[in-house]
C-alpha positions as semicolon CSV with decimal commas, in nm:
position;residue;x (nm);y (nm);z (nm)
1;M;12,905;-21,511;-4,868
2;R;12,610;-21,646;-4,679
3;R;12,487;-21,983;-4,792
4;V;12,120;-22,054;-4,815
5;P;12,036;-22,412;-4,728
6;T;11,852;-22,563;-5,020
7;L;11,778;-22,906;-5,149
8;P;12,029;-23,050;-5,401
9;C;11,765;-23,061;-5,675
10;S;11,630;-22,710;-5,638
11;H;11,686;-22,441;-5,901
12;R;11,847;-22,203;-5,650
13;Y;12,098;-22,472;-5,549
14;L;12,203;-22,542;-5,909
15;R;12,236;-22,172;-5,993
16;S;12,457;-22,096;-5,693
17;R;12,666;-22,406;-5,756
18;R;12,733;-22,301;-6,122
19;H;12,831;-21,957;-6,004
20;V;13,083;-22,104;-5,759
21;Q;13,223;-22,336;-6,026
22;R;13,272;-22,048;-6,272
23;A;13,439;-21,835;-6,009
24;T;13,669;-22,124;-5,918
25;I;13,766;-22,182;-6,282
26;L;13,832;-21,811;-6,334
27;A;14,043;-21,792;-6,018
28;D;14,242;-22,099;-6,123
29;F;14,301;-21,946;-6,468
30;C;14,424;-21,618;-6,319
31;R;14,666;-21,797;-6,088
32;S;14,795;-22,040;-6,350
33;E;15,088;-21,951;-6,578
34;T;15,012;-22,227;-6,825
35;G;15,039;-22,085;-7,179
36;A;15,200;-21,758;-7,075
37;S;15,514;-21,830;-7,274
38;L;15,302;-21,908;-7,581
39;V;15,128;-21,571;-7,552
40;E;15,462;-21,393;-7,508
41;F;15,602;-21,570;-7,814
42;A;15,296;-21,472;-8,018
43;I;15,358;-21,109;-7,924
44;V;15,732;-21,115;-7,998
45;A;15,732;-21,337;-8,312
46;P;15,631;-21,063;-8,561
47;L;15,904;-20,835;-8,428
48;L;16,162;-21,112;-8,459
49;A;16,049;-21,185;-8,815
50;L;16,081;-20,817;-8,909
51;L;16,428;-20,806;-8,754
52;L;16,528;-21,119;-8,948
53;L;16,412;-20,966;-9,277
54;G;16,612;-20,652;-9,203
55;V;16,925;-20,858;-9,132
56;I;16,880;-21,051;-9,458
57;D;16,843;-20,731;-9,663
58;F;17,140;-20,568;-9,491
59;G;17,351;-20,874;-9,568
60;R;17,248;-20,858;-9,934
61;Y;17,341;-20,488;-9,944
62;M;17,685;-20,560;-9,797
63;Q;17,740;-20,842;-10,047
64;I;17,659;-20,612;-10,341
65;A;17,886;-20,340;-10,199
66;D;18,165;-20,598;-10,172
67;V;18,115;-20,709;-10,535
68;V;18,123;-20,346;-10,655
69;T;18,442;-20,276;-10,457
70;N;18,618;-20,588;-10,582
71;A;18,519;-20,511;-10,942
72;A;18,673;-20,162;-10,921
73;R;18,988;-20,315;-10,776
74;A;19,007;-20,574;-11,055
75;G;18,977;-20,300;-11,317
76;V;19,264;-20,091;-11,177
77;Q;19,480;-20,399;-11,128
78;Y;19,446;-20,472;-11,498
79;G;19,524;-20,110;-11,594
80;A;19,819;-20,072;-11,355
81;Q;20,022;-20,357;-11,507
82;T;20,208;-20,155;-11,774
83;I;20,195;-19,820;-11,954
84;G;20,022;-19,999;-12,244
85;T;19,738;-20,135;-12,028
86;A;19,698;-19,796;-11,857
87;S;19,564;-19,644;-12,179
88;D;19,333;-19,943;-12,241
89;T;19,021;-19,802;-12,072
90;V;18,794;-20,054;-12,245
91;G;19,008;-20,338;-12,109
92;M;18,986;-20,194;-11,756
93;Q;18,607;-20,166;-11,787
94;N;18,580;-20,522;-11,917
95;A;18,800;-20,651;-11,633
96;A;18,575;-20,479;-11,380
97;L;18,253;-20,604;-11,539
98;S;18,380;-20,960;-11,575
99;D;18,479;-20,962;-11,207
100;A;18,117;-20,881;-11,115
101;Q;17,942;-21,132;-11,340
102;G;17,664;-21,208;-11,091
103;L;17,554;-20,845;-11,055
104;A;17,301;-20,733;-11,316
105;G;17,297;-20,369;-11,423
106;M;17,653;-20,292;-11,316
107;T;17,844;-20,015;-11,493
108;A;18,215;-19,932;-11,499
109;Q;18,403;-19,621;-11,611
110;A;18,781;-19,615;-11,650
111;S;19,031;-19,334;-11,696
112;Y;19,402;-19,260;-11,664
113;W;19,615;-18,950;-11,609
114;C;19,977;-18,854;-11,571
115;T;20,180;-18,615;-11,357
116;P;20,319;-18,412;-11,525
117;S;20,063;-18,413;-11,806
118;C;20,057;-18,705;-12,050
119;A;20,039;-18,463;-12,348
120;V;20,382;-18,303;-12,298
121;P;20,712;-18,489;-12,316
122;P;20,831;-18,578;-11,967
123;V;21,109;-18,371;-11,814
124;G;21,180;-18,634;-11,559
125;R;20,992;-18,929;-11,433
126;R;20,626;-18,938;-11,536
127;I;20,384;-19,096;-11,290
128;V;20,075;-19,256;-11,444
129;Y;19,758;-19,336;-11,250
130;V;19,454;-19,541;-11,347
131;Q;19,107;-19,506;-11,202
132;V;18,797;-19,724;-11,227
133;T;18,455;-19,628;-11,091
134;T;18,195;-19,904;-11,063
135;T;17,827;-19,863;-10,987
136;G;17,560;-20,120;-10,904
137;T;17,205;-20,108;-10,773
138;F;17,070;-20,278;-10,461
139;Q;16,701;-20,372;-10,464
140;S;16,557;-20,459;-10,124
141;L;16,339;-20,768;-10,096
142;F;16,068;-20,583;-9,901
143;H;15,948;-20,226;-9,876
144;Y;16,037;-20,073;-9,541
145;P;15,853;-19,755;-9,443
146;G;16,084;-19,456;-9,467
147;L;16,353;-19,638;-9,669
148;P;16,396;-19,645;-10,048
149;T;16,346;-19,977;-10,227
150;S;16,657;-19,931;-10,444
151;V;16,994;-19,785;-10,347
152;R;17,284;-19,699;-10,576
153;V;17,612;-19,858;-10,464
154;S;17,931;-19,706;-10,605
155;D;18,304;-19,742;-10,550
156;N;18,617;-19,583;-10,689
157;A;18,966;-19,734;-10,709
158;I;19,290;-19,554;-10,803
159;M;19,630;-19,716;-10,853
160;Q;19,970;-19,605;-10,975
161;V;20,094;-19,780;-11,289
162;A;20,400;-20,001;-11,249
163;Q;20,697;-19,872;-11,450
């Protein structure tokens, strides 16, 4: 760039000097990495927050699935104690529901069966089984596109009755 000699007070001198100062500031800004990590964090922070919310909801789902599984297990453990408790389906359901006290809207269904059939007199050793099916509902904290907001969580436990 060719410099035109001018007096320090002239308009042309001031205009060219401002132009050089702006170009110098812009060049310094382009070469400097000050604030680059802040910009990178601002870009990545929403993705990290979304990932954190997904991890929290997944953990809640696993906790509810664990409660449902343990409740089914508690119900069959009650029913498998004796032949008398095997036919107490209401007691098995109550044992399952009381094991999952913190889970609202949980249901439990209990049943028992024998091999050979319980209706005919046994010709040998009769094997009795109890079964409890528990169902709960998981409600996600946030709506994720493409995923349902509520998911049914169910488990089934079967155990042979002690004789």
